[in-house]
Amino acid sequence: MTQRSAVRGRLLTFTADPAEAGAAASHRYWGDGIVVLEAGSIVAVGDAASILPSLPEGTPIDHYPDQLVMPGLIDTHIHYPQTQVIGSYGEQLLEWLQKYTFVEEQKFADPAHAGRVAGFFVDELFRNGTTTAVVYCTVRPESAEAFFAESHKRNARMIAGKVMMDRGAPERLLDTAQHGYDETKALVERWHGRGRQHYAITPRFALTSTEAQLEASGALLREHPDCYLQTHLAENHDEIATARRLYPQASSYTDIYDRYGLLGPRSLFGHCIHLDEAELERLSVTRSIAAFCPTSNLFIGSGLFDLATMRDPRRPVRVSLATDVGGGTSYSMLRTAAEAYKVLQLRRQNLPALDAFYLMTLGNARALSLEDRIGALAPGHDADLVVLDARATPSMAHRMETVAGDLAEELFVLMTLGDDRSVRATYVAGVKAHAA
Ligand code: GUN
Ligand code: ZN
């Protein structure tokens, strides 16, 4: 019989989007709750007083009386080969790619380097309370192999893909439409559905793929409809102008991807900052997802994501939240939420703390169509948890002195002042994978 264990603390889990259901109906909270874990899954959630008596004698219990126990955080767009690109000075997107990113990504031809970075990267996610991420690898299939091997070894639910790029980058980073297709196919067969791994077909963006490669990407998505598709869209004005020049027959940047059948409910588009109404309409109709990457959009100077326009009830676009390291400057979804708040402030919009924590958990799980597995504390869900401490630093503890039991205010302190220092513990498939 597999060993049961439990995590006790202040439990918080979302059941609905606060922007739709209202704050009160969006979540459940237990001031003294218990999550019972067995064989990598959650088997019970509820009041400590009612669950404790039913636990077998000697069940190990990790008790966090003052901390918040939540589902593990989810990052919907991040580049693992950019752990040494993060914090690179002074350029906007296209120059940044050429000067820093494409230089660094060439190092992943060496499987030893790829393996070392994959290990660092997964550690860093867990240290920040992130238990699922949607990950770009490099063009080299070995880089995807290294990432999946690491994630599988750690028993983490991850979505990743080898980048496909057959133009617009240094020779050593290019595949061809046929090679990209064949290598992707082999990786899908090897990794998609193995343990907790999922595959994302990953044409990097229109600037680095020929028509033949986008065609091949569409074919892959049709042949593997339960895989994801990830790419970049409308991040930067020079990028958009170049995309339009390369694809003069398309009516918009979004239409480029649309023509090859790349829009859909499992398609994630990073950035989506500069889109017109017709493009938003197509994203909405196809139920595609726009990934909001605030630290990256600020750092690379790309622009301010328009959440209210995305949420227009006449044609709502599904939105997720993401770090986009290494254009993004933090692995922390808390820091990411803080920057999302500031971006929206500059647009005279808001992001209440409950909405932000919904996005980091159930909202992002829904964006990935994984809400029956992750993103909530519920029986049958994967035992991926984060334990967050709103008093982790002197400044936070001092600020918390004025928060008298108001959960939304505590969450706002966590997202505004918190980072990896607020992550007391991270559990992955029921195992403590990080403890502060
Ligand atoms: N567009 C194409 N590739 C990239 C990348 O690596 N980072 C960002 N931020 N945008 C991109
Ligand atoms: Zn990106």
Short mmCIF file of C-alpha atoms and ligand atoms in Angstrom, two decimals:
data_model
loop_
_atom_site.label_atom_id
_atom_site.label_comp_id
_atom_site.label_asym_id
_atom_site.label_seq_id
_atom_site.Cartn_x
_atom_site.Cartn_y
_atom_site.Cartn_z
CA MET A 1 0.00 0.00 0.00
CA THR A 2 1.32 3.43 -0.85
CA GLN A 3 2.06 5.75 1.99
CA ARG A 4 -0.38 8.53 2.75
CA SER A 5 0.89 11.93 3.80
CA ALA A 6 -0.74 15.26 4.48
CA VAL A 7 -0.15 18.97 4.34
CA ARG A 8 -1.93 21.08 6.93
CA GLY A 9 -2.32 24.85 6.83
CA ARG A 10 -4.55 27.63 5.54
CA LEU A 11 -5.91 26.21 2.28
CA LEU A 12 -6.94 28.32 -0.70
CA THR A 13 -8.24 27.01 -4.02
CA PHE A 14 -10.27 28.56 -6.81
CA THR A 15 -13.47 27.16 -8.25
CA ALA A 16 -14.33 29.96 -10.71
CA ASP A 17 -12.90 33.06 -12.34
CA PRO A 18 -13.43 35.97 -9.91
CA ALA A 19 -13.81 38.30 -12.90
CA GLU A 20 -16.91 36.32 -13.90
CA ALA A 21 -18.27 34.76 -10.70
CA GLY A 22 -17.37 37.61 -8.33
CA ALA A 23 -14.83 37.40 -5.51
CA ALA A 24 -16.93 35.52 -2.96
CA ALA A 25 -18.06 32.72 -5.29
CA SER A 26 -14.63 32.22 -6.87
CA HIS A 27 -12.73 30.32 -4.20
CA ARG A 28 -12.76 28.09 -1.14
CA TYR A 29 -10.71 28.77 1.96
CA TRP A 30 -10.08 26.67 5.09
CA GLY A 31 -8.44 28.52 8.01
CA ASP A 32 -7.16 25.19 9.34
CA GLY A 33 -7.34 22.68 6.53
CA ILE A 34 -5.68 19.49 5.40
CA VAL A 35 -4.76 18.11 1.98
CA VAL A 36 -4.25 14.36 2.04
CA LEU A 37 -1.83 12.97 -0.57
CA GLU A 38 -1.33 9.45 -1.83
CA ALA A 39 0.54 8.04 -4.83
CA GLY A 40 1.04 11.51 -6.31
CA SER A 41 -2.60 12.54 -6.10
CA ILE A 42 -4.80 14.48 -3.73
CA VAL A 43 -7.23 12.11 -2.04
CA ALA A 44 -8.98 14.46 0.40
CA VAL A 45 -9.27 18.18 1.12
CA GLY A 46 -11.12 19.81 3.98
CA ASP A 47 -11.21 20.95 7.57
CA ALA A 48 -8.40 19.61 9.72
CA ALA A 49 -10.87 18.91 12.52
CA SER A 50 -12.95 16.57 10.38
CA ILE A 51 -10.14 14.90 8.41
CA LEU A 52 -7.52 14.38 11.13
CA PRO A 53 -9.43 11.61 12.97
CA SER A 54 -9.73 9.59 9.75
CA LEU A 55 -5.99 9.55 9.02
CA PRO A 56 -4.18 6.31 9.85
CA GLU A 57 -1.98 6.43 12.94
CA GLY A 58 1.47 7.77 12.08
CA THR A 59 0.49 9.56 8.84
CA PRO A 60 3.25 12.15 8.27
CA ILE A 61 1.81 15.66 8.36
CA ASP A 62 3.70 18.82 7.36
CA HIS A 63 2.07 21.61 9.32
CA TYR A 64 2.21 25.26 8.20
CA PRO A 65 -0.16 27.01 10.63
CA ASP A 66 0.30 30.55 9.29
CA GLN A 67 1.03 29.88 5.64
CA LEU A 68 -1.25 29.57 2.64
CA VAL A 69 -1.34 26.17 0.96
CA MET A 70 -2.36 26.44 -2.68
CA PRO A 71 -2.15 24.46 -5.88
CA GLY A 72 1.30 24.69 -7.48
CA LEU A 73 1.72 27.75 -9.68
CA ILE A 74 1.58 27.44 -13.46
CA ASP A 75 3.72 29.37 -15.97
CA THR A 76 2.34 29.25 -19.51
CA HIS A 77 5.34 30.57 -21.49
CA ILE A 78 9.03 30.27 -20.63
CA HIS A 79 12.30 29.50 -22.44
CA TYR A 80 14.59 27.08 -20.60
CA PRO A 81 17.63 27.85 -22.84
CA GLN A 82 17.47 31.48 -21.70
CA THR A 83 18.59 31.04 -18.07
CA GLN A 84 21.78 32.91 -19.03
CA VAL A 85 20.04 35.40 -21.31
CA ILE A 86 17.88 36.80 -18.48
CA GLY A 87 19.00 40.34 -17.63
CA SER A 88 20.71 41.13 -20.95
CA TYR A 89 21.07 44.86 -21.47
CA GLY A 90 19.73 47.43 -23.79
CA GLU A 91 17.94 45.90 -26.80
CA GLN A 92 14.44 45.47 -28.13
CA LEU A 93 13.11 42.19 -29.46
CA LEU A 94 14.77 41.60 -32.85
CA GLU A 95 18.19 42.92 -31.79
CA TRP A 96 17.88 41.14 -28.42
CA LEU A 97 17.25 37.84 -30.21
CA GLN A 98 20.28 38.24 -32.50
CA LYS A 99 22.69 39.69 -29.95
CA TYR A 100 21.94 37.51 -26.93
CA THR A 101 19.40 34.75 -27.42
CA PHE A 102 20.60 33.16 -30.65
CA VAL A 103 24.16 33.18 -29.30
CA GLU A 104 23.19 31.42 -26.08
CA GLU A 105 20.88 28.90 -27.72
CA GLN A 106 23.74 27.56 -29.88
CA LYS A 107 25.39 26.19 -26.75
CA PHE A 108 22.60 23.61 -26.45
CA ALA A 109 24.12 21.54 -29.22
CA ASP A 110 26.16 20.15 -26.31
CA PRO A 111 23.94 17.67 -24.45
CA ALA A 112 25.99 18.11 -21.26
CA HIS A 113 25.24 21.83 -21.26
CA ALA A 114 21.55 21.17 -22.02
CA GLY A 115 21.34 18.67 -19.16
CA ARG A 116 23.01 20.99 -16.67
CA VAL A 117 20.75 23.92 -17.59
CA ALA A 118 17.61 21.74 -17.55
CA GLY A 119 18.47 20.71 -13.98
CA PHE A 120 19.05 24.30 -12.90
CA PHE A 121 15.85 25.42 -14.61
CA VAL A 122 13.56 22.85 -12.98
CA ASP A 123 15.13 23.61 -9.57
CA GLU A 124 14.47 27.28 -10.13
CA LEU A 125 10.83 26.67 -11.05
CA PHE A 126 10.27 24.61 -7.89
CA ARG A 127 12.09 27.20 -5.76
CA ASN A 128 9.57 29.72 -7.07
CA GLY A 129 6.55 27.51 -6.43
CA THR A 130 5.95 26.74 -10.10
CA THR A 131 5.06 23.09 -10.67
CA THR A 132 3.90 23.19 -14.30
CA ALA A 133 5.39 25.25 -17.13
CA VAL A 134 4.99 25.51 -20.89
CA VAL A 135 8.54 25.49 -22.12
CA TYR A 136 10.42 26.38 -25.31
CA CYS A 137 13.59 24.37 -25.92
CA THR A 138 16.05 25.15 -28.74
CA VAL A 139 16.03 23.94 -32.32
CA ARG A 140 18.14 20.92 -31.31
CA PRO A 141 16.06 17.87 -30.44
CA GLU A 142 18.73 17.01 -27.85
CA SER A 143 17.70 20.13 -25.92
CA ALA A 144 14.11 18.89 -25.73
CA GLU A 145 15.33 15.44 -24.83
CA ALA A 146 17.37 16.90 -21.95
CA PHE A 147 14.43 18.92 -20.68
CA PHE A 148 11.89 16.10 -20.82
CA ALA A 149 14.35 13.69 -19.21
CA GLU A 150 14.86 16.08 -16.30
CA SER A 151 11.15 16.82 -15.88
CA HIS A 152 10.25 13.12 -16.09
CA LYS A 153 12.90 12.26 -13.51
CA ARG A 154 11.37 14.85 -11.17
CA ASN A 155 7.85 13.60 -11.96
CA ALA A 156 6.65 17.10 -12.90
CA ARG A 157 3.77 17.88 -15.25
CA MET A 158 5.40 19.91 -18.00
CA ILE A 159 4.58 20.91 -21.55
CA ALA A 160 7.53 21.49 -23.89
CA GLY A 161 8.70 21.41 -27.45
CA LYS A 162 11.71 21.68 -29.69
CA VAL A 163 11.65 25.04 -31.44
CA MET A 164 11.23 24.83 -35.21
CA MET A 165 13.07 27.53 -37.17
CA ASP A 166 14.23 27.29 -40.76
CA ARG A 167 15.21 30.89 -41.52
CA GLY A 168 16.11 34.23 -39.95
CA ALA A 169 18.70 32.93 -37.46
CA PRO A 170 22.33 31.78 -37.54
CA GLU A 171 22.89 28.68 -39.67
CA ARG A 172 23.62 26.50 -36.65
CA LEU A 173 20.17 27.22 -35.20
CA LEU A 174 18.24 26.26 -38.31
CA ASP A 175 16.40 23.08 -39.15
CA THR A 176 14.42 22.58 -42.37
CA ALA A 177 10.69 22.16 -42.77
CA GLN A 178 11.19 18.41 -43.24
CA HIS A 179 13.74 17.95 -40.44
CA GLY A 180 11.71 20.07 -38.04
CA TYR A 181 8.67 17.94 -38.83
CA ASP A 182 10.54 14.64 -38.46
CA GLU A 183 12.29 15.65 -35.24
CA THR A 184 9.05 16.96 -33.73
CA LYS A 185 7.22 13.78 -34.69
CA ALA A 186 9.91 11.63 -33.06
CA LEU A 187 9.80 13.72 -29.87
CA VAL A 188 5.98 13.57 -29.74
CA GLU A 189 6.12 9.81 -30.03
CA ARG A 190 8.81 9.56 -27.39
CA TRP A 191 7.50 12.03 -24.82
CA HIS A 192 3.86 13.05 -25.29
CA GLY A 193 1.84 11.24 -22.64
CA ARG A 194 4.88 9.59 -21.06
CA GLY A 195 4.45 10.02 -17.31
CA ARG A 196 3.42 13.64 -16.85
CA GLN A 197 5.01 15.03 -20.03
CA HIS A 198 3.08 16.78 -22.82
CA TYR A 199 4.33 17.99 -26.16
CA ALA A 200 3.91 21.48 -27.62
CA ILE A 201 4.51 21.84 -31.36
CA THR A 202 6.72 24.94 -31.40
CA PRO A 203 7.26 26.99 -34.56
CA ARG A 204 9.20 29.83 -32.89
CA PHE A 205 7.41 32.64 -34.77
CA ALA A 206 6.58 33.72 -38.31
CA LEU A 207 9.96 35.43 -38.74
CA THR A 208 11.93 32.21 -38.30
CA SER A 209 9.64 29.84 -40.20
CA THR A 210 9.11 29.56 -43.95
CA GLU A 211 5.69 28.85 -45.38
CA ALA A 212 6.72 25.21 -45.70
CA GLN A 213 7.50 25.05 -41.99
CA LEU A 214 4.21 26.62 -40.90
CA GLU A 215 2.50 24.17 -43.24
CA ALA A 216 4.35 21.33 -41.51
CA SER A 217 3.37 22.74 -38.10
CA GLY A 218 -0.30 22.67 -39.14
CA ALA A 219 0.09 19.08 -40.31
CA LEU A 220 1.67 18.10 -36.98
CA LEU A 221 -1.17 19.71 -35.05
CA ARG A 222 -3.78 17.91 -37.17
CA GLU A 223 -1.95 14.61 -36.77
CA HIS A 224 -1.59 15.10 -32.99
CA PRO A 225 -4.67 17.07 -31.92
CA ASP A 226 -4.01 16.45 -28.23
CA CYS A 227 -0.61 18.16 -28.45
CA TYR A 228 -0.32 21.87 -27.83
CA LEU A 229 0.95 24.55 -30.20
CA GLN A 230 2.99 27.48 -28.96
CA THR A 231 4.45 30.48 -30.76
CA HIS A 232 4.88 34.26 -30.48
CA LEU A 233 2.45 36.86 -31.84
CA ALA A 234 2.39 40.66 -32.08
CA GLU A 235 5.02 41.43 -29.48
CA ASN A 236 6.89 44.29 -31.14
CA HIS A 237 6.26 46.73 -34.01
CA ASP A 238 9.38 45.82 -36.01
CA GLU A 239 8.52 42.15 -35.61
CA ILE A 240 5.00 42.76 -36.93
CA ALA A 241 6.29 44.77 -39.93
CA THR A 242 8.76 41.98 -40.79
CA ALA A 243 6.08 39.29 -40.45
CA ARG A 244 3.81 41.23 -42.80
CA ARG A 245 6.66 41.64 -45.31
CA LEU A 246 7.47 37.92 -45.21
CA TYR A 247 3.82 36.93 -45.61
CA PRO A 248 2.33 39.61 -47.91
CA GLN A 249 -0.65 37.41 -48.77
CA ALA A 250 -1.85 37.36 -45.12
CA SER A 251 -4.26 40.05 -43.97
CA SER A 252 -2.61 40.36 -40.54
CA TYR A 253 0.05 38.75 -38.35
CA THR A 254 -2.60 36.53 -36.77
CA ASP A 255 -3.84 35.58 -40.23
CA ILE A 256 -0.40 34.13 -41.02
CA TYR A 257 -0.87 31.48 -38.34
CA ASP A 258 -4.57 31.15 -39.13
CA ARG A 259 -3.87 30.26 -42.77
CA TYR A 260 -1.84 27.26 -41.65
CA GLY A 261 -4.47 26.04 -39.19
CA LEU A 262 -2.45 26.98 -36.11
CA LEU A 263 -5.23 28.70 -34.13
CA GLY A 264 -7.28 26.65 -31.70
CA PRO A 265 -8.11 25.80 -28.09
CA ARG A 266 -4.69 24.23 -27.44
CA SER A 267 -2.74 27.04 -29.14
CA LEU A 268 -0.80 29.47 -26.95
CA PHE A 269 0.31 32.79 -28.40
CA GLY A 270 2.96 34.65 -26.43
CA HIS A 271 2.52 38.42 -25.98
CA CYS A 272 -0.45 39.47 -28.22
CA ILE A 273 0.16 43.13 -27.47
CA HIS A 274 -0.53 44.83 -30.80
CA LEU A 275 -3.61 43.22 -32.35
CA ASP A 276 -6.53 44.70 -34.28
CA GLU A 277 -10.21 43.83 -33.89
CA ALA A 278 -10.24 41.28 -36.71
CA GLU A 279 -7.31 39.44 -35.13
CA LEU A 280 -8.92 39.46 -31.68
CA GLU A 281 -12.11 38.13 -33.25
CA ARG A 282 -10.24 35.18 -34.79
CA LEU A 283 -8.44 34.41 -31.51
CA SER A 284 -11.81 34.50 -29.74
CA VAL A 285 -13.69 32.33 -32.24
CA THR A 286 -10.94 29.70 -32.30
CA ARG A 287 -10.61 29.77 -28.48
CA SER A 288 -6.89 30.43 -28.79
CA ILE A 289 -4.96 31.65 -25.76
CA ALA A 290 -3.07 34.94 -25.38
CA ALA A 291 -0.20 34.62 -22.90
CA PHE A 292 0.37 37.85 -20.96
CA CYS A 293 4.11 38.17 -20.19
CA PRO A 294 4.41 41.42 -18.23
CA THR A 295 8.03 41.36 -17.01
CA SER A 296 9.20 40.57 -20.53
CA ASN A 297 6.98 43.14 -22.19
CA LEU A 298 8.36 45.81 -19.88
CA PHE A 299 11.99 44.66 -19.98
CA ILE A 300 12.25 44.31 -23.77
CA GLY A 301 10.13 47.44 -24.15
CA SER A 302 7.45 45.69 -26.19
CA GLY A 303 4.30 47.36 -24.90
CA LEU A 304 1.35 47.16 -22.51
CA PHE A 305 -0.96 44.15 -22.72
CA ASP A 306 -4.63 45.19 -22.85
CA LEU A 307 -6.53 42.81 -20.56
CA ALA A 308 -9.85 44.69 -20.72
CA THR A 309 -9.87 44.52 -24.53
CA MET A 310 -9.12 40.78 -24.36
CA ARG A 311 -12.04 40.32 -22.00
CA ASP A 312 -14.55 42.22 -24.15
CA PRO A 313 -17.67 40.07 -23.66
CA ARG A 314 -18.62 40.44 -27.35
CA ARG A 315 -15.57 38.39 -28.34
CA PRO A 316 -13.63 37.32 -25.24
CA VAL A 317 -10.10 36.05 -25.78
CA ARG A 318 -8.78 33.44 -23.35
CA VAL A 319 -5.82 34.84 -21.40
CA SER A 320 -3.04 33.20 -19.42
CA LEU A 321 -0.18 34.63 -17.36
CA ALA A 322 3.49 33.82 -17.96
CA THR A 323 7.05 34.82 -17.09
CA ASP A 324 8.71 34.51 -20.53
CA VAL A 325 12.15 34.14 -18.95
CA GLY A 326 14.72 35.17 -20.34
CA GLY A 327 12.97 38.14 -21.99
CA GLY A 328 11.12 38.11 -18.71
CA THR A 329 13.16 39.01 -15.65
CA SER A 330 11.84 36.66 -12.97
CA TYR A 331 10.94 32.99 -12.57
CA SER A 332 8.49 34.04 -9.86
CA MET A 333 4.81 34.06 -10.79
CA LEU A 334 4.32 36.38 -7.79
CA ARG A 335 6.67 38.96 -9.30
CA THR A 336 4.98 38.37 -12.66
CA ALA A 337 1.59 39.15 -11.12
CA ALA A 338 3.04 42.31 -9.54
CA GLU A 339 4.25 43.53 -12.94
CA ALA A 340 0.94 42.56 -14.54
CA TYR A 341 -0.74 44.79 -11.98
CA LYS A 342 1.56 47.70 -12.88
CA VAL A 343 1.10 47.24 -16.64
CA LEU A 344 -2.66 47.35 -16.13
CA GLN A 345 -2.34 50.41 -13.87
CA LEU A 346 -0.66 52.21 -16.78
CA ARG A 347 -3.73 51.29 -18.84
CA ARG A 348 -6.11 52.46 -16.09
CA GLN A 349 -7.22 48.85 -15.59
CA ASN A 350 -7.04 46.68 -12.47
CA LEU A 351 -5.94 43.26 -11.43
CA PRO A 352 -7.40 42.36 -8.03
CA ALA A 353 -5.29 39.92 -6.04
CA LEU A 354 -7.91 37.19 -6.29
CA ASP A 355 -7.91 37.50 -10.08
CA ALA A 356 -4.12 37.26 -10.12
CA PHE A 357 -4.01 34.12 -7.95
CA TYR A 358 -6.83 32.61 -9.99
CA LEU A 359 -4.74 33.18 -13.12
CA MET A 360 -1.59 31.66 -11.59
CA THR A 361 -3.52 28.50 -10.63
CA LEU A 362 -6.92 27.47 -12.00
CA GLY A 363 -6.96 30.13 -14.74
CA ASN A 364 -3.71 28.93 -16.26
CA ALA A 365 -4.79 25.30 -15.80
CA ARG A 366 -7.95 26.08 -17.78
CA ALA A 367 -5.89 27.82 -20.45
CA LEU A 368 -4.02 24.53 -20.82
CA SER A 369 -7.23 22.42 -20.68
CA LEU A 370 -5.68 20.72 -17.65
CA GLU A 371 -8.18 21.90 -15.03
CA ASP A 372 -9.17 18.33 -14.24
CA ARG A 373 -5.57 17.53 -13.25
CA ILE A 374 -3.85 20.67 -11.88
CA GLY A 375 -4.61 24.18 -10.64
CA ALA A 376 -6.94 23.24 -7.78
CA LEU A 377 -6.94 21.45 -4.43
CA ALA A 378 -9.47 18.71 -5.09
CA PRO A 379 -9.61 14.93 -4.74
CA GLY A 380 -8.28 13.24 -7.85
CA HIS A 381 -6.05 16.16 -8.80
CA ASP A 382 -2.28 15.88 -8.97
CA ALA A 383 -0.59 16.52 -5.61
CA ASP A 384 1.29 19.65 -6.79
CA LEU A 385 1.23 22.27 -4.03
CA VAL A 386 2.90 25.49 -3.00
CA VAL A 387 3.12 26.85 0.55
CA LEU A 388 3.31 30.65 0.59
CA ASP A 389 4.36 32.93 3.45
CA ALA A 390 3.11 36.51 3.37
CA ARG A 391 5.53 37.42 6.19
CA ALA A 392 8.68 36.11 4.50
CA THR A 393 10.70 39.33 4.62
CA PRO A 394 10.93 42.09 7.23
CA SER A 395 9.06 44.42 4.91
CA MET A 396 6.28 41.90 4.34
CA ALA A 397 5.98 41.04 8.03
CA HIS A 398 5.82 44.75 8.86
CA ARG A 399 3.18 45.40 6.20
CA MET A 400 1.17 42.38 7.34
CA GLU A 401 0.80 43.94 10.81
CA THR A 402 -1.93 46.10 9.27
CA VAL A 403 -3.76 43.23 7.56
CA ALA A 404 -6.41 42.02 9.96
CA GLY A 405 -7.59 38.73 8.52
CA ASP A 406 -8.42 40.07 5.05
CA LEU A 407 -7.46 37.29 2.63
CA ALA A 408 -7.53 39.48 -0.50
CA GLU A 409 -5.23 42.00 1.16
CA GLU A 410 -2.82 39.28 2.27
CA LEU A 411 -2.75 37.97 -1.30
CA PHE A 412 -2.06 41.47 -2.57
CA VAL A 413 0.88 41.79 -0.16
CA LEU A 414 2.14 38.41 -1.40
CA MET A 415 2.00 39.39 -5.05
CA THR A 416 3.32 42.90 -4.58
CA LEU A 417 6.20 42.20 -2.18
CA GLY A 418 6.65 38.45 -2.52
CA ASP A 419 9.03 36.37 -4.61
CA ASP A 420 10.99 33.13 -4.12
CA ARG A 421 11.57 34.11 -0.48
CA SER A 422 7.82 33.66 0.11
CA VAL A 423 7.86 30.06 -1.08
CA ARG A 424 8.17 27.94 2.07
CA ALA A 425 7.72 24.64 0.27
CA THR A 426 6.79 23.13 -3.07
CA TYR A 427 5.30 19.64 -3.48
CA VAL A 428 5.47 17.85 -6.82
CA ALA A 429 3.38 14.70 -7.25
CA GLY A 430 3.10 14.47 -3.48
CA VAL A 431 6.83 14.76 -2.80
CA LYS A 432 8.42 17.80 -1.17
CA ALA A 433 10.59 19.09 -4.02
CA HIS A 434 11.69 22.32 -2.36
CA ALA A 435 11.74 23.58 1.20
CA ALA A 436 13.04 26.95 2.36
N1 GUN B 1 9.93 35.94 -30.33
C1 GUN B 1 10.58 34.94 -30.94
N2 GUN B 1 11.44 34.32 -30.09
C2 GUN B 1 11.32 34.97 -28.92
C3 GUN B 1 11.96 34.78 -27.64
O1 GUN B 1 12.80 33.92 -27.44
N3 GUN B 1 11.55 35.64 -26.67
C4 GUN B 1 10.62 36.59 -26.87
N4 GUN B 1 10.28 37.39 -25.85
N5 GUN B 1 10.02 36.79 -28.04
C5 GUN B 1 10.37 35.98 -29.06
ZN ZN B 2 8.83 33.77 -25.54
#
